[in-house]
Structure formats: structure tokens, C-alpha cells
Short mmCIF file of C-alpha atoms in Angstrom, two decimals:
data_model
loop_
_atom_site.label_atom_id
_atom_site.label_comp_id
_atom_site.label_asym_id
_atom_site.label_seq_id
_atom_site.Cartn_x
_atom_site.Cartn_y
_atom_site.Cartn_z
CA UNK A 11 0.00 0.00 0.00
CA UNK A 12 2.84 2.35 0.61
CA UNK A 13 4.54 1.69 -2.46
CA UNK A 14 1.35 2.09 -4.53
CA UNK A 15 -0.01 5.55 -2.68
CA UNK A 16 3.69 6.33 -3.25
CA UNK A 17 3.83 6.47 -6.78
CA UNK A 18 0.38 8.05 -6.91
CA UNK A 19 1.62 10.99 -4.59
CA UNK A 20 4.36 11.41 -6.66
CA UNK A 21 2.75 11.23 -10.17
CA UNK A 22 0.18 13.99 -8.79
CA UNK A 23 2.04 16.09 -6.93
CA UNK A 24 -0.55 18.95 -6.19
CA UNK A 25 -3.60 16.45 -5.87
CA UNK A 26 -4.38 16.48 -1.73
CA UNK A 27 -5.98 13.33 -1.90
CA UNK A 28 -3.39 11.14 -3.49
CA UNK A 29 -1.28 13.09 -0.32
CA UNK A 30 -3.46 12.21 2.17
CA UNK A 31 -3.50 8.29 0.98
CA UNK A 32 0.25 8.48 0.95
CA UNK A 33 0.62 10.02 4.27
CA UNK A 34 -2.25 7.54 5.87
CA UNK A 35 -0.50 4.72 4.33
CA UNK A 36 2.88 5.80 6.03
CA UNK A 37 1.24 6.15 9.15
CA UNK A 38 -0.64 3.13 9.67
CA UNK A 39 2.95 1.07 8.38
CA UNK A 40 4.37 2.74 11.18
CA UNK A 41 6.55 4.91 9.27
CA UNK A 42 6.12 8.20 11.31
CA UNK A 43 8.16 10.57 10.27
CA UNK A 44 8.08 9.80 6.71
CA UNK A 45 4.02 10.39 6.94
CA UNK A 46 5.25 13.39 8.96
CA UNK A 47 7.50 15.10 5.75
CA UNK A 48 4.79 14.11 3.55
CA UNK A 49 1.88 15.94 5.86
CA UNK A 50 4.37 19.15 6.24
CA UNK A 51 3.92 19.19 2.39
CA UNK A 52 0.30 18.50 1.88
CA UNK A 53 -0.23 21.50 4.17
CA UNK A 54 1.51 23.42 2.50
CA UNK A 55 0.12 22.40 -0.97
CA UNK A 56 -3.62 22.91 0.65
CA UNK A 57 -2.94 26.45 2.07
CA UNK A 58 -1.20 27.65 -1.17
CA UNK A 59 -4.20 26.42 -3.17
CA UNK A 60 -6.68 27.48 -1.15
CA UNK A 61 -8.63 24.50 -0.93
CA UNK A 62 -12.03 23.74 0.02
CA UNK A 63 -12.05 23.75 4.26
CA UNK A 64 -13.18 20.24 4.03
CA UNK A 65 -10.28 19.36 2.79
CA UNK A 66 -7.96 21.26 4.66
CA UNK A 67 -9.63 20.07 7.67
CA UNK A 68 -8.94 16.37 6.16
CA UNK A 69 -5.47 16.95 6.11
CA UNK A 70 -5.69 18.49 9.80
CA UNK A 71 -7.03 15.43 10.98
CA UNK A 72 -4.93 13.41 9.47
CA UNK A 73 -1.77 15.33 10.46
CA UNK A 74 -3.09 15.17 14.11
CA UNK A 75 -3.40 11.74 14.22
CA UNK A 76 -0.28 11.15 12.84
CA UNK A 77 1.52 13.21 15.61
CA UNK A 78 -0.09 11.14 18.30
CA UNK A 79 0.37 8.02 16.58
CA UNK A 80 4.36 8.73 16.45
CA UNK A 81 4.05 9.42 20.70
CA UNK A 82 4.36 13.08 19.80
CA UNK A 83 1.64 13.86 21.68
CA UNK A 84 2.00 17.58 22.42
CA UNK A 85 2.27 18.09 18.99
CA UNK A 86 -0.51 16.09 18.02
CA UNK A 87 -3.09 18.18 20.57
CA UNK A 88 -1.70 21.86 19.09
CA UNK A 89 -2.72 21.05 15.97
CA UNK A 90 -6.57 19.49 17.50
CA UNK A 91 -6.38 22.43 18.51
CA UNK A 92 -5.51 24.57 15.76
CA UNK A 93 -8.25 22.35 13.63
CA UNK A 94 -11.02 22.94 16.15
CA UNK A 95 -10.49 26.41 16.36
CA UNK A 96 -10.98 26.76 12.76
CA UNK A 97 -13.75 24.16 12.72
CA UNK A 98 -15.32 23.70 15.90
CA UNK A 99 -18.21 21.11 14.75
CA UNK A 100 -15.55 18.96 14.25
CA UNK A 101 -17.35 16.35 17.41
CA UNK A 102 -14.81 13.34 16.41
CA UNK A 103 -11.99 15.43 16.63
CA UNK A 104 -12.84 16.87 19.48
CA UNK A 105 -13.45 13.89 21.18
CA UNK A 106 -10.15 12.28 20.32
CA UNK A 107 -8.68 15.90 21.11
CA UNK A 108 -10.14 15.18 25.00
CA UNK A 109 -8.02 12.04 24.82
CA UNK A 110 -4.56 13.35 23.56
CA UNK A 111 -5.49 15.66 26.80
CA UNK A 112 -5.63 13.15 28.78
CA UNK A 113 -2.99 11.14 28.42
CA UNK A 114 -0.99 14.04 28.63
CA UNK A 115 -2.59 14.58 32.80
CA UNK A 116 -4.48 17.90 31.65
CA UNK A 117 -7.66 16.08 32.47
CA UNK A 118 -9.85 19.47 33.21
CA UNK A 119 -9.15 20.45 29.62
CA UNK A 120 -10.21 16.90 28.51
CA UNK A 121 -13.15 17.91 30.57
CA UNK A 122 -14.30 20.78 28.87
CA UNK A 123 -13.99 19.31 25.34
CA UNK A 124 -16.10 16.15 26.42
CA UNK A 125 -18.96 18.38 27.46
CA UNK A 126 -19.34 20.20 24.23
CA UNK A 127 -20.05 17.16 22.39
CA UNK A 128 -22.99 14.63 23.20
CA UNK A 129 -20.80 11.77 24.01
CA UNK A 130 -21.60 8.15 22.67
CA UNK A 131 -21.25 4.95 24.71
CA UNK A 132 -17.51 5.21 24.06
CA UNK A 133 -17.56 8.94 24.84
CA UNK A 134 -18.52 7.77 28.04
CA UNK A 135 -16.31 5.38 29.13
CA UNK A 136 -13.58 8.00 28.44
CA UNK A 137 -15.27 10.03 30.60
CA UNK A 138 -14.93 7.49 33.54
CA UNK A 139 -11.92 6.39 32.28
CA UNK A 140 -10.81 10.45 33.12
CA UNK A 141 -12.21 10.67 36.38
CA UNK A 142 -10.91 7.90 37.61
CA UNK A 143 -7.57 8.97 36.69
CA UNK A 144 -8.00 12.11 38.60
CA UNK A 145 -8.97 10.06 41.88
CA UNK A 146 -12.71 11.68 41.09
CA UNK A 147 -13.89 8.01 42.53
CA UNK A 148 -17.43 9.73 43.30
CA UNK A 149 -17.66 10.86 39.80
CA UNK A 150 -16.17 7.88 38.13
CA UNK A 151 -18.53 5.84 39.85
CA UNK A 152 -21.64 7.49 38.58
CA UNK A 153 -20.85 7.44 35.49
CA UNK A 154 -20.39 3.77 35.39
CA UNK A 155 -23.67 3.89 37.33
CA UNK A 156 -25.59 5.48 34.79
CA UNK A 157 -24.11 3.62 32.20
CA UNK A 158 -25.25 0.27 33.51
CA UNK A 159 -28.78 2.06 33.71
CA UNK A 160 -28.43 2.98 30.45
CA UNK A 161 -26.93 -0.43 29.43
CA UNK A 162 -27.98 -2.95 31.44
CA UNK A 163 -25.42 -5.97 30.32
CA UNK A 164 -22.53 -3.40 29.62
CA UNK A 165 -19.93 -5.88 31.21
CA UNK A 166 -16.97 -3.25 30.52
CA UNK A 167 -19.34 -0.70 32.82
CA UNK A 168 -19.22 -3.85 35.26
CA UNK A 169 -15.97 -4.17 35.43
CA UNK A 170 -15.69 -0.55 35.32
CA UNK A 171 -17.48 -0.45 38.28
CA UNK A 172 -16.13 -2.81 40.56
CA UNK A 173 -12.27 -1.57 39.76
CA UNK A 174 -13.41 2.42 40.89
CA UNK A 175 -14.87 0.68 44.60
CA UNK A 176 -10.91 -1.06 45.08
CA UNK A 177 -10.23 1.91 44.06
CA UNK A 178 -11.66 4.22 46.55
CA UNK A 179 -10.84 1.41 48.87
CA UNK A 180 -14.79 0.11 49.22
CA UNK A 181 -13.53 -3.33 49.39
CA UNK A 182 -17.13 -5.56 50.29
CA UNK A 183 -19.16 -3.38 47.65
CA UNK A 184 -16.32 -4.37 45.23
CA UNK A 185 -16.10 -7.64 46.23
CA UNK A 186 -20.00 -7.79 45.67
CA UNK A 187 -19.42 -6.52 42.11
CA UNK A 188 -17.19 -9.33 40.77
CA UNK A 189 -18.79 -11.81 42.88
CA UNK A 190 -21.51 -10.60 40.03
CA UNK A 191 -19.71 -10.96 37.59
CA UNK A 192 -18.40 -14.48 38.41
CA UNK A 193 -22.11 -15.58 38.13
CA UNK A 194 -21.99 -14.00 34.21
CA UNK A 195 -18.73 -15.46 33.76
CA UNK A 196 -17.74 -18.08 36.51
CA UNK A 197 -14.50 -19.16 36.67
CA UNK A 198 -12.70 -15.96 34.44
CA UNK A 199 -8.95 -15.98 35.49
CA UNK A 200 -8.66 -12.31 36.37
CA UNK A 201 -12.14 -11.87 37.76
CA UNK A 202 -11.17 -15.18 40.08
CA UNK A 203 -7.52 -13.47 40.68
CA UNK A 204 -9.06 -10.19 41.77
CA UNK A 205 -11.74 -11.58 43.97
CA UNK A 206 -9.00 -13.31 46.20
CA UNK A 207 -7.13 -9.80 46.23
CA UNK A 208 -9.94 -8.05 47.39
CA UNK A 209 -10.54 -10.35 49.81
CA UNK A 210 -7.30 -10.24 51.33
CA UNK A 211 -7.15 -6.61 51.47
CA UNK A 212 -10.79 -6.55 53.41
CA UNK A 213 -9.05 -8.89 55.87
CA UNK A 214 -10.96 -12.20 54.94
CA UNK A 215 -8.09 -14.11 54.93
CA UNK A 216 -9.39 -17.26 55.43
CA UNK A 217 -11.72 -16.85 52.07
CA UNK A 218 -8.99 -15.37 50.26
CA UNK A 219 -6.70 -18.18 50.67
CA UNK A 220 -9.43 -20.27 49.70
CA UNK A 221 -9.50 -18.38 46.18
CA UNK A 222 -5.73 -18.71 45.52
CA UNK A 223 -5.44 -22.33 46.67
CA UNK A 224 -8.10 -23.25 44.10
CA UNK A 225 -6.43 -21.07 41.64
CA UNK A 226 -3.17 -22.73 42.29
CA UNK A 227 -4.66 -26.63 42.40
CA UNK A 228 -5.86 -25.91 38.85
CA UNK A 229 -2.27 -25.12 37.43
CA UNK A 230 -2.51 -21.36 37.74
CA UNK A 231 0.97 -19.86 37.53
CA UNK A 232 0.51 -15.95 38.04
CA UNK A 233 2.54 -14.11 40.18
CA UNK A 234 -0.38 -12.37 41.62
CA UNK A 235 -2.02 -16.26 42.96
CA UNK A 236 1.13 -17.04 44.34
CA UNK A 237 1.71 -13.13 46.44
CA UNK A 238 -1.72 -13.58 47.63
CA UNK A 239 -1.49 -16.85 49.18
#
């Protein structure tokens, strides 16, 4: 693919398209800095032309995901920035823009660009994901809340859920959450592993050790069975 959109890029040098192929194509082959030179250039072509904002906001886009994709994340939320300032109904942009934010720790700006979008089922699981990474265990927790309302056999709220109440160190309601989810699933390695952690840490030793010894009679090697027992 990256030889093809190469020659194409190169036989039409001013067309943005055959660009944006090549510089996609770099990007997904891992090839970072290559797609990097080539979206420098497209940009350049786009603004010289003065071509449609659709298609400048392609390249954008494109370019921004590129930076992240490379680890350059700082550069990669200046310029999903620079695109929603020029087109703020950009919603999928601005969505992955609250990520970039995110996993660079500037989680109030992540904040703000979630709540100018309506956020989708995976809009809101970065949400919790966010709180929870700001120790916001209260508002982490209602989120996955109202997603289970919302979604009723959401397992990822589930488990969601249950990690937010070790988290906040509410050890029996957690324990009581993937003691649920045992019943969905019984007899799921981590949900098994994390039961008999949970347990330990709420001081029912005796039940925990009960958990790892079964884990252990049935062959189970991790490091985490044998620490707990």
C-alpha cells in the first residue's frame, strides 16, 4: 500500500488526496516521520491552493493523528487544537482531542472538550476512564452507574465499576461486584484473581486463601495467585 499511494503521490504532486493516501498509508505502516515530511507538504500544498475547508480540515485530521500516533503527543493536541479552532463542529476530533489531553494529565481540559459534544457509549467510558484517573472516585462511579442504567449488560461498565470501589478502597461493595460478575462469567482468570485480592485486602483471609489455593490446584501460575497466598 505504501509503495502504490507512493507512486500516486508522486505522479500527482498537487492532488491532496493522493497526499493524504500516501501520508495515511505511512502512518498506519508505522513509518512516522516519513508520513510526517509528507503531511508538512500537503499542508503546504492545501494552504497555497486554497482549498475547500473540508479538505484542509482532512489533512488536519490526518496530520493530528499522525503526531499522536508517532508518541508526539504535544504536537498532536496543538494542531486538534488549531483544527477545532478553525472548525469547531468537528465532534470526532474533538473527542479524540479530550483524549490526547488526557494522556498528557491535563484532564480538566479533557473535561471541557467532552462536554461540548454529546458523548456516545464510548464517549462515556472515556469520561470514567478520566475521572478515575483524577482520583474523582465519586464521579467515576456514577458514570459507570448510569451507564449500567443505560446499558444494562454493559460488562466493561461492570468491570468498570467494581475496579473504581478497590479503588476508593470500598472493598465488600467491590467484592459484591465481581462476585456478580463471576455468576456471568464463573471461573474468568482475572475476575477469580481479583476476587481473592480483594478479599485479602478486606481482611478475609481465610476466604482469600481459599480463592488462591483453588487457583493454584488448577495449574494457575501468576505471580499475583502465588503473592496472595
Amino acid at each position: 500500500l505504501v509503495q502504490v499511494t507512493r507512486t500516486l503521490a508522486t505522479q500527482y504532486l498537487k492532488d491532496p488526496d493522493m497526499g493524504m493516501a500516501y501520508m495515511n498509508a505511512l502512518s498506519l505502516n508505522g513509518q512516522y516521520m516519513d508520513a510526517e515530511i509528507e503531511a508538512e507538504r500537503v499542508l503546504s500544498m492545501v494552504d497555497a491552493s486554497r482549498a475547500t475547508a473540508g479538505k484542509r480540515k482532512e489533512v488536519l485530521l490526518l496530520a493530528a493523528r499522525n503526531s499522536v500516533n508517532s508518541g508526539r503527543l504535544a504536537q498532536g493536541a496543538d494542531r486538534f487544537h488549531k483544527l477545532l479552532n478553525t472548525y469547531p463542529d468537528t465532534e470526532e476530533a474533538r473527542v479524540e482531542y479530550a483524549g490526547v489531553l488526557a494522556r498528557l494529565g491535563r484532564y480538566d481540559e479533557a473535561l471541557q472538550q467532552l462536554s461540548m459534544v454529546e458523548l456516545d457509549l464510548e464517549g462515556r467510558y472515556q469520561l470514567v476512564s478520566i475521572f478515575s484517573a483524577m482520583k474523582d472516585f465519586a464521579s467515576a462511579e456514577a458514570e459507570a452507574s448510569a451507564i449500567l442504567e443505560d446499558y444494562p449488560d454493559e460488562q466493561r461498565a461492570e468491570v468498570n465499576l467494581a475496579e473504581i470501589l478497590s479503588w476508593k478502597g470500598d472493598f465488600a461493595r467491590a467484592i459484591r461486584q465481581y462476585e456478580q460478575l463471576l455468576t456471568d462469567t464463573p471461573g474468568e482468570r482475572d475476575l477469580l484473581i481479583k476476587r481473592g485480592e480483594l478479599l485479602l485486602w478486606n481482611k478475609e483471609y481465610l476466604a482469600s486463601m481459599e480463592v488462591f489455593q483453588d487457583l493454584i490446584d488448577q495449574g494457575e501460575n501468576d505471580t499475583r495467585v502465588w503473592q496472595g497466598f
